[in-house]
Amino acid sequence: MRIALLQFVTLDGVTQGPGSPDEDTGGGFTRGGWLVPHIDATFVQRTSAWLDLADGLLLGRRTYEAFARDWPKITDPADPYAARMNTLPKYVVSTTLTEGPWHPVTVLTGDPAQAVTALKARPGRELQIHGSARLADALLAAGLVDTLRLVVAPTVLRTGRRLVTGPGAGSGLRLTRHEATPNGLLLLEYETTGQAAQAAYEGVTAFIGQRS
């Protein structure tokens, strides 16, 4: 299976608390709910289609516990996400959990990179990382993420937990799809290409194939 990272981010890279002011107040964060004013029908259609590609969810402990608290309460059959979120297999990377209430669930203990590598070897389509910014950062640094799907909100918060903060090699990305929704969200899809490329600037002509 491929590992796909789905993440809501602000323009300055904050991922914390997109859904409501009290979703995640860790570290004294008070600016949650920043995604909600920009949600529109295009966002719902695209993100629902992304979720349909998943054969399982790969989550960190904190995200799993938050989802386990909230998603089972959403029982409206017309909700475009709830049935899939509540029935997909969940794989939780944790050193403290032994079981969880939101089923079906498998707790992955030990080294996260080794556990995820073993999951990638299984047949299937995608294991999707939702939220779980610390886990996502670690797996991206380890070269285990295949696809990134980012929803970039037109807002700058200047505070809050960011997606990419930890040490490790840089990551090269290739843009495969992009779209702007009517309310200004950018929907970006990338494939990883290995380490981030580097080069020296040699003038504009070098980039259009006309060396003087």
PDB file of C-alpha atoms in Angstrom:
ATOM      1  CA  MET A   1       0.000   0.000   0.000  1.00  0.00           C
ATOM      2  CA  ARG A   2       0.978   3.591  -0.483  1.00  0.00           C
ATOM      3  CA  ILE A   3       1.158   6.081   2.375  1.00  0.00           C
ATOM      4  CA  ALA A   4      -0.824   9.241   1.660  1.00  0.00           C
ATOM      5  CA  LEU A   5      -0.681  12.280   3.916  1.00  0.00           C
ATOM      6  CA  LEU A   6      -3.776  14.498   4.019  1.00  0.00           C
ATOM      7  CA  GLN A   7      -3.342  17.720   5.907  1.00  0.00           C
ATOM      8  CA  PHE A   8      -5.126  21.037   6.406  1.00  0.00           C
ATOM      9  CA  VAL A   9      -2.611  23.861   6.785  1.00  0.00           C
ATOM     10  CA  THR A  10      -2.575  27.627   6.992  1.00  0.00           C
ATOM     11  CA  LEU A  11      -0.387  29.669   4.689  1.00  0.00           C
ATOM     12  CA  ASP A  12       2.281  29.733   7.401  1.00  0.00           C
ATOM     13  CA  GLY A  13       2.125  25.956   7.860  1.00  0.00           C
ATOM     14  CA  VAL A  14       0.015  25.638  11.025  1.00  0.00           C
ATOM     15  CA  THR A  15      -2.002  22.409  11.265  1.00  0.00           C
ATOM     16  CA  GLN A  16      -3.381  22.712  14.786  1.00  0.00           C
ATOM     17  CA  GLY A  17      -7.126  22.873  15.419  1.00  0.00           C
ATOM     18  CA  PRO A  18      -8.590  23.480  11.954  1.00  0.00           C
ATOM     19  CA  GLY A  19     -12.129  22.383  12.856  1.00  0.00           C
ATOM     20  CA  SER A  20     -13.147  24.426  15.899  1.00  0.00           C
ATOM     21  CA  PRO A  21     -11.760  26.816  18.534  1.00  0.00           C
ATOM     22  CA  ASP A  22     -11.655  24.051  21.169  1.00  0.00           C
ATOM     23  CA  GLU A  23     -10.564  21.152  18.943  1.00  0.00           C
ATOM     24  CA  ASP A  24      -6.923  21.294  20.084  1.00  0.00           C
ATOM     25  CA  THR A  25      -5.861  23.895  22.628  1.00  0.00           C
ATOM     26  CA  GLY A  26      -2.521  22.277  23.431  1.00  0.00           C
ATOM     27  CA  GLY A  27       0.243  24.720  24.220  1.00  0.00           C
ATOM     28  CA  GLY A  28      -2.315  27.455  24.901  1.00  0.00           C
ATOM     29  CA  PHE A  29      -3.456  27.568  21.256  1.00  0.00           C
ATOM     30  CA  THR A  30      -6.490  29.851  20.913  1.00  0.00           C
ATOM     31  CA  ARG A  31      -6.846  30.298  17.154  1.00  0.00           C
ATOM     32  CA  GLY A  32      -8.566  27.046  16.203  1.00  0.00           C
ATOM     33  CA  GLY A  33     -11.407  26.831  13.708  1.00  0.00           C
ATOM     34  CA  TRP A  34      -9.455  28.594  10.961  1.00  0.00           C
ATOM     35  CA  LEU A  35     -10.479  26.194   8.162  1.00  0.00           C
ATOM     36  CA  VAL A  36     -14.237  26.306   8.716  1.00  0.00           C
ATOM     37  CA  PRO A  37     -14.966  29.789   7.256  1.00  0.00           C
ATOM     38  CA  HIS A  38     -13.491  28.660   3.918  1.00  0.00           C
ATOM     39  CA  ILE A  39     -15.240  25.296   3.497  1.00  0.00           C
ATOM     40  CA  ASP A  40     -17.354  25.050   0.340  1.00  0.00           C
ATOM     41  CA  ALA A  41     -18.903  22.386  -1.900  1.00  0.00           C
ATOM     42  CA  THR A  42     -15.736  21.914  -3.954  1.00  0.00           C
ATOM     43  CA  PHE A  43     -13.715  21.227  -0.811  1.00  0.00           C
ATOM     44  CA  VAL A  44     -16.262  18.652   0.364  1.00  0.00           C
ATOM     45  CA  GLN A  45     -16.382  16.893  -3.009  1.00  0.00           C
ATOM     46  CA  ARG A  46     -12.605  16.650  -3.384  1.00  0.00           C
ATOM     47  CA  THR A  47     -11.815  15.593   0.163  1.00  0.00           C
ATOM     48  CA  SER A  48     -14.611  13.024   0.111  1.00  0.00           C
ATOM     49  CA  ALA A  49     -13.148  11.586  -3.098  1.00  0.00           C
ATOM     50  CA  TRP A  50      -9.711  11.456  -1.436  1.00  0.00           C
ATOM     51  CA  LEU A  51     -11.150   9.529   1.494  1.00  0.00           C
ATOM     52  CA  ASP A  52     -12.711   7.025  -0.901  1.00  0.00           C
ATOM     53  CA  LEU A  53      -9.165   6.009  -1.931  1.00  0.00           C
ATOM     54  CA  ALA A  54      -8.299   4.804   1.567  1.00  0.00           C
ATOM     55  CA  ASP A  55      -8.073   1.202   2.705  1.00  0.00           C
ATOM     56  CA  GLY A  56      -7.165   2.338   6.218  1.00  0.00           C
ATOM     57  CA  LEU A  57      -6.266   5.283   8.439  1.00  0.00           C
ATOM     58  CA  LEU A  58      -2.801   5.720   9.952  1.00  0.00           C
ATOM     59  CA  LEU A  59      -2.955   7.910  13.053  1.00  0.00           C
ATOM     60  CA  GLY A  60      -0.938   9.124  15.995  1.00  0.00           C
ATOM     61  CA  ARG A  61      -2.329   8.584  19.468  1.00  0.00           C
ATOM     62  CA  ARG A  62      -3.568  12.133  20.059  1.00  0.00           C
ATOM     63  CA  THR A  63      -5.395  12.303  16.740  1.00  0.00           C
ATOM     64  CA  TYR A  64      -6.859   8.841  17.237  1.00  0.00           C
ATOM     65  CA  GLU A  65      -8.236   9.793  20.649  1.00  0.00           C
ATOM     66  CA  ALA A  66      -9.709  13.032  19.311  1.00  0.00           C
ATOM     67  CA  PHE A  67     -11.309  11.255  16.348  1.00  0.00           C
ATOM     68  CA  ALA A  68     -12.578   8.450  18.619  1.00  0.00           C
ATOM     69  CA  ARG A  69     -14.290  11.108  20.742  1.00  0.00           C
ATOM     70  CA  ASP A  70     -15.938  12.945  17.852  1.00  0.00           C
ATOM     71  CA  TRP A  71     -16.546  10.779  14.781  1.00  0.00           C
ATOM     72  CA  PRO A  72     -18.830   8.126  16.352  1.00  0.00           C
ATOM     73  CA  LYS A  73     -21.220  10.932  17.302  1.00  0.00           C
ATOM     74  CA  ILE A  74     -21.746  11.823  13.630  1.00  0.00           C
ATOM     75  CA  THR A  75     -24.515   9.466  12.533  1.00  0.00           C
ATOM     76  CA  ASP A  76     -26.185  11.476   9.751  1.00  0.00           C
ATOM     77  CA  PRO A  77     -26.292   9.087   6.747  1.00  0.00           C
ATOM     78  CA  ALA A  78     -25.922  12.076   4.435  1.00  0.00           C
ATOM     79  CA  ASP A  79     -22.564  13.054   5.927  1.00  0.00           C
ATOM     80  CA  PRO A  80     -19.974  12.487   3.176  1.00  0.00           C
ATOM     81  CA  TYR A  81     -17.220  11.326   5.563  1.00  0.00           C
ATOM     82  CA  ALA A  82     -18.698   9.704   8.666  1.00  0.00           C
ATOM     83  CA  ALA A  83     -19.504   6.213   7.399  1.00  0.00           C
ATOM     84  CA  ARG A  84     -16.028   5.775   5.907  1.00  0.00           C
ATOM     85  CA  MET A  85     -14.202   7.281   8.874  1.00  0.00           C
ATOM     86  CA  ASN A  86     -16.084   5.085  11.318  1.00  0.00           C
ATOM     87  CA  THR A  87     -15.700   1.803   9.411  1.00  0.00           C
ATOM     88  CA  LEU A  88     -12.188   1.992   7.932  1.00  0.00           C
ATOM     89  CA  PRO A  89      -9.434   0.052   9.743  1.00  0.00           C
ATOM     90  CA  LYS A  90      -7.415   2.324  12.036  1.00  0.00           C
ATOM     91  CA  TYR A  91      -3.698   1.802  12.677  1.00  0.00           C
ATOM     92  CA  VAL A  92      -2.475   3.817  15.649  1.00  0.00           C
ATOM     93  CA  VAL A  93       1.203   4.475  16.313  1.00  0.00           C
ATOM     94  CA  SER A  94       1.610   4.694  20.093  1.00  0.00           C
ATOM     95  CA  THR A  95       3.919   3.724  22.922  1.00  0.00           C
ATOM     96  CA  THR A  96       1.184   4.029  25.554  1.00  0.00           C
ATOM     97  CA  LEU A  97      -2.042   2.628  24.069  1.00  0.00           C
ATOM     98  CA  THR A  98      -2.742  -1.091  24.122  1.00  0.00           C
ATOM     99  CA  GLU A  99      -6.252  -0.897  22.696  1.00  0.00           C
ATOM    100  CA  GLY A 100      -8.769   1.733  21.682  1.00  0.00           C
ATOM    101  CA  PRO A 101     -12.545   2.246  21.614  1.00  0.00           C
ATOM    102  CA  TRP A 102     -12.877   3.307  17.955  1.00  0.00           C
ATOM    103  CA  HIS A 103     -12.953   0.104  15.929  1.00  0.00           C
ATOM    104  CA  PRO A 104     -11.598  -1.604  13.964  1.00  0.00           C
ATOM    105  CA  VAL A 105      -8.240  -0.602  15.466  1.00  0.00           C
ATOM    106  CA  THR A 106      -4.716  -2.015  15.547  1.00  0.00           C
ATOM    107  CA  VAL A 107      -2.118  -0.431  17.835  1.00  0.00           C
ATOM    108  CA  LEU A 108       1.384  -0.313  16.345  1.00  0.00           C
ATOM    109  CA  THR A 109       4.079  -0.432  18.996  1.00  0.00           C
ATOM    110  CA  GLY A 110       7.842  -0.293  18.671  1.00  0.00           C
ATOM    111  CA  ASP A 111       9.654   1.664  15.981  1.00  0.00           C
ATOM    112  CA  PRO A 112       7.101   3.597  13.867  1.00  0.00           C
ATOM    113  CA  ALA A 113       9.197   3.434  10.695  1.00  0.00           C
ATOM    114  CA  GLN A 114       9.479  -0.348  10.904  1.00  0.00           C
ATOM    115  CA  ALA A 115       5.775  -0.776  11.628  1.00  0.00           C
ATOM    116  CA  VAL A 116       4.752   1.461   8.721  1.00  0.00           C
ATOM    117  CA  THR A 117       7.229  -0.222   6.373  1.00  0.00           C
ATOM    118  CA  ALA A 118       5.550  -3.537   7.144  1.00  0.00           C
ATOM    119  CA  LEU A 119       2.119  -2.035   6.410  1.00  0.00           C
ATOM    120  CA  LYS A 120       3.353  -0.632   3.103  1.00  0.00           C
ATOM    121  CA  ALA A 121       4.304  -4.152   2.037  1.00  0.00           C
ATOM    122  CA  ARG A 122       0.677  -5.292   2.274  1.00  0.00           C
ATOM    123  CA  PRO A 123      -1.564  -5.251  -0.808  1.00  0.00           C
ATOM    124  CA  GLY A 124      -4.027  -2.406  -1.119  1.00  0.00           C
ATOM    125  CA  ARG A 125      -4.430   1.166  -2.225  1.00  0.00           C
ATOM    126  CA  GLU A 126      -3.684   3.809   0.427  1.00  0.00           C
ATOM    127  CA  LEU A 127      -3.144   4.156   4.129  1.00  0.00           C
ATOM    128  CA  GLN A 128      -4.040   7.763   4.824  1.00  0.00           C
ATOM    129  CA  ILE A 129      -2.544   9.921   7.559  1.00  0.00           C
ATOM    130  CA  HIS A 130      -5.137  12.430   8.765  1.00  0.00           C
ATOM    131  CA  GLY A 131      -3.969  15.052  11.230  1.00  0.00           C
ATOM    132  CA  SER A 132      -1.202  13.409  13.297  1.00  0.00           C
ATOM    133  CA  ALA A 133       1.315  16.102  12.381  1.00  0.00           C
ATOM    134  CA  ARG A 134       4.180  14.671  14.439  1.00  0.00           C
ATOM    135  CA  LEU A 135       3.758  11.197  12.962  1.00  0.00           C
ATOM    136  CA  ALA A 136       3.423  12.678   9.477  1.00  0.00           C
ATOM    137  CA  ASP A 137       6.608  14.712   9.918  1.00  0.00           C
ATOM    138  CA  ALA A 138       8.558  11.659  11.124  1.00  0.00           C
ATOM    139  CA  LEU A 139       7.361   9.436   8.281  1.00  0.00           C
ATOM    140  CA  LEU A 140       8.047  12.118   5.696  1.00  0.00           C
ATOM    141  CA  ALA A 141      11.582  12.515   7.034  1.00  0.00           C
ATOM    142  CA  ALA A 142      12.012   8.731   6.881  1.00  0.00           C
ATOM    143  CA  GLY A 143      11.011   8.672   3.209  1.00  0.00           C
ATOM    144  CA  LEU A 144       7.879   6.584   3.826  1.00  0.00           C
ATOM    145  CA  VAL A 145       5.257   9.013   2.509  1.00  0.00           C
ATOM    146  CA  ASP A 146       4.332   8.559  -1.156  1.00  0.00           C
ATOM    147  CA  THR A 147       1.622  11.187  -1.661  1.00  0.00           C
ATOM    148  CA  LEU A 148       0.856  14.523  -0.011  1.00  0.00           C
ATOM    149  CA  ARG A 149      -2.558  16.158  -0.320  1.00  0.00           C
ATOM    150  CA  LEU A 150      -2.656  19.586   1.250  1.00  0.00           C
ATOM    151  CA  VAL A 151      -5.574  21.932   1.761  1.00  0.00           C
ATOM    152  CA  VAL A 152      -4.065  25.375   2.244  1.00  0.00           C
ATOM    153  CA  ALA A 153      -6.328  27.930   3.914  1.00  0.00           C
ATOM    154  CA  PRO A 154      -5.930  31.631   3.049  1.00  0.00           C
ATOM    155  CA  THR A 155      -4.984  32.645   6.572  1.00  0.00           C
ATOM    156  CA  VAL A 156      -1.856  33.320   8.626  1.00  0.00           C
ATOM    157  CA  LEU A 157      -1.903  32.507  12.354  1.00  0.00           C
ATOM    158  CA  ARG A 158       1.733  33.051  13.444  1.00  0.00           C
ATOM    159  CA  THR A 159       1.284  30.508  16.228  1.00  0.00           C
ATOM    160  CA  GLY A 160       0.374  26.856  16.593  1.00  0.00           C
ATOM    161  CA  ARG A 161       1.781  23.438  15.775  1.00  0.00           C
ATOM    162  CA  ARG A 162       3.246  23.191  12.294  1.00  0.00           C
ATOM    163  CA  LEU A 163       3.391  20.240   9.933  1.00  0.00           C
ATOM    164  CA  VAL A 164       7.126  20.079   9.250  1.00  0.00           C
ATOM    165  CA  THR A 165       9.384  20.958  12.162  1.00  0.00           C
ATOM    166  CA  GLY A 166      11.581  17.998  13.021  1.00  0.00           C
ATOM    167  CA  PRO A 167      15.104  17.106  11.887  1.00  0.00           C
ATOM    168  CA  GLY A 168      15.834  14.905   8.906  1.00  0.00           C
ATOM    169  CA  ALA A 169      16.605  15.021   5.225  1.00  0.00           C
ATOM    170  CA  GLY A 170      14.684  17.381   2.972  1.00  0.00           C
ATOM    171  CA  SER A 171      11.952  15.952   0.753  1.00  0.00           C
ATOM    172  CA  GLY A 172      11.555  16.522  -2.963  1.00  0.00           C
ATOM    173  CA  LEU A 173       8.009  16.835  -4.278  1.00  0.00           C
ATOM    174  CA  ARG A 174       6.380  16.812  -7.703  1.00  0.00           C
ATOM    175  CA  LEU A 175       3.087  18.662  -8.111  1.00  0.00           C
ATOM    176  CA  THR A 176       0.532  16.382  -9.779  1.00  0.00           C
ATOM    177  CA  ARG A 177      -2.701  18.332  -9.332  1.00  0.00           C
ATOM    178  CA  HIS A 178      -3.803  21.720  -8.091  1.00  0.00           C
ATOM    179  CA  GLU A 179      -7.098  23.525  -7.743  1.00  0.00           C
ATOM    180  CA  ALA A 180      -8.496  26.597  -6.030  1.00  0.00           C
ATOM    181  CA  THR A 181     -11.966  26.395  -4.509  1.00  0.00           C
ATOM    182  CA  PRO A 182     -14.474  29.272  -4.737  1.00  0.00           C
ATOM    183  CA  ASN A 183     -13.752  30.213  -1.107  1.00  0.00           C
ATOM    184  CA  GLY A 184     -10.019  30.416  -1.682  1.00  0.00           C
ATOM    185  CA  LEU A 185      -8.714  27.065  -0.448  1.00  0.00           C
ATOM    186  CA  LEU A 186      -5.811  25.618  -2.429  1.00  0.00           C
ATOM    187  CA  LEU A 187      -6.024  21.859  -3.002  1.00  0.00           C
ATOM    188  CA  LEU A 188      -2.539  20.579  -3.793  1.00  0.00           C
ATOM    189  CA  GLU A 189      -1.466  17.020  -4.601  1.00  0.00           C
ATOM    190  CA  TYR A 190       2.192  16.002  -4.641  1.00  0.00           C
ATOM    191  CA  GLU A 191       4.194  12.829  -5.171  1.00  0.00           C
ATOM    192  CA  THR A 192       7.444  12.478  -3.265  1.00  0.00           C
ATOM    193  CA  THR A 193      10.609  12.233  -5.372  1.00  0.00           C
ATOM    194  CA  GLY A 194      13.310  11.479  -2.799  1.00  0.00           C
ATOM    195  CA  GLN A 195      15.584  14.058  -1.254  1.00  0.00           C
ATOM    196  CA  ALA A 196      15.080  17.743  -2.013  1.00  0.00           C
ATOM    197  CA  ALA A 197      17.036  18.824  -5.072  1.00  0.00           C
ATOM    198  CA  GLN A 198      19.601  21.610  -4.958  1.00  0.00           C
ATOM    199  CA  ALA A 199      21.280  23.651  -7.679  1.00  0.00           C
ATOM    200  CA  ALA A 200      23.082  26.943  -8.209  1.00  0.00           C
ATOM    201  CA  TYR A 201      21.370  29.791 -10.000  1.00  0.00           C
ATOM    202  CA  GLU A 202      23.115  30.485 -13.289  1.00  0.00           C
ATOM    203  CA  GLY A 203      20.876  33.110 -14.792  1.00  0.00           C
ATOM    204  CA  VAL A 204      17.495  33.043 -16.471  1.00  0.00           C
ATOM    205  CA  THR A 205      18.791  31.720 -19.784  1.00  0.00           C
ATOM    206  CA  ALA A 206      19.969  28.513 -18.132  1.00  0.00           C
ATOM    207  CA  PHE A 207      16.362  27.709 -17.283  1.00  0.00           C
ATOM    208  CA  ILE A 208      15.055  28.163 -20.816  1.00  0.00           C
ATOM    209  CA  GLY A 209      17.861  26.268 -22.503  1.00  0.00           C
ATOM    210  CA  GLN A 210      19.617  29.292 -24.026  1.00  0.00           C
ATOM    211  CA  ARG A 211      23.088  29.550 -22.634  1.00  0.00           C
ATOM    212  CA  SER A 212      25.049  32.577 -23.821  1.00  0.00           C
TER     213      SER A 212
END
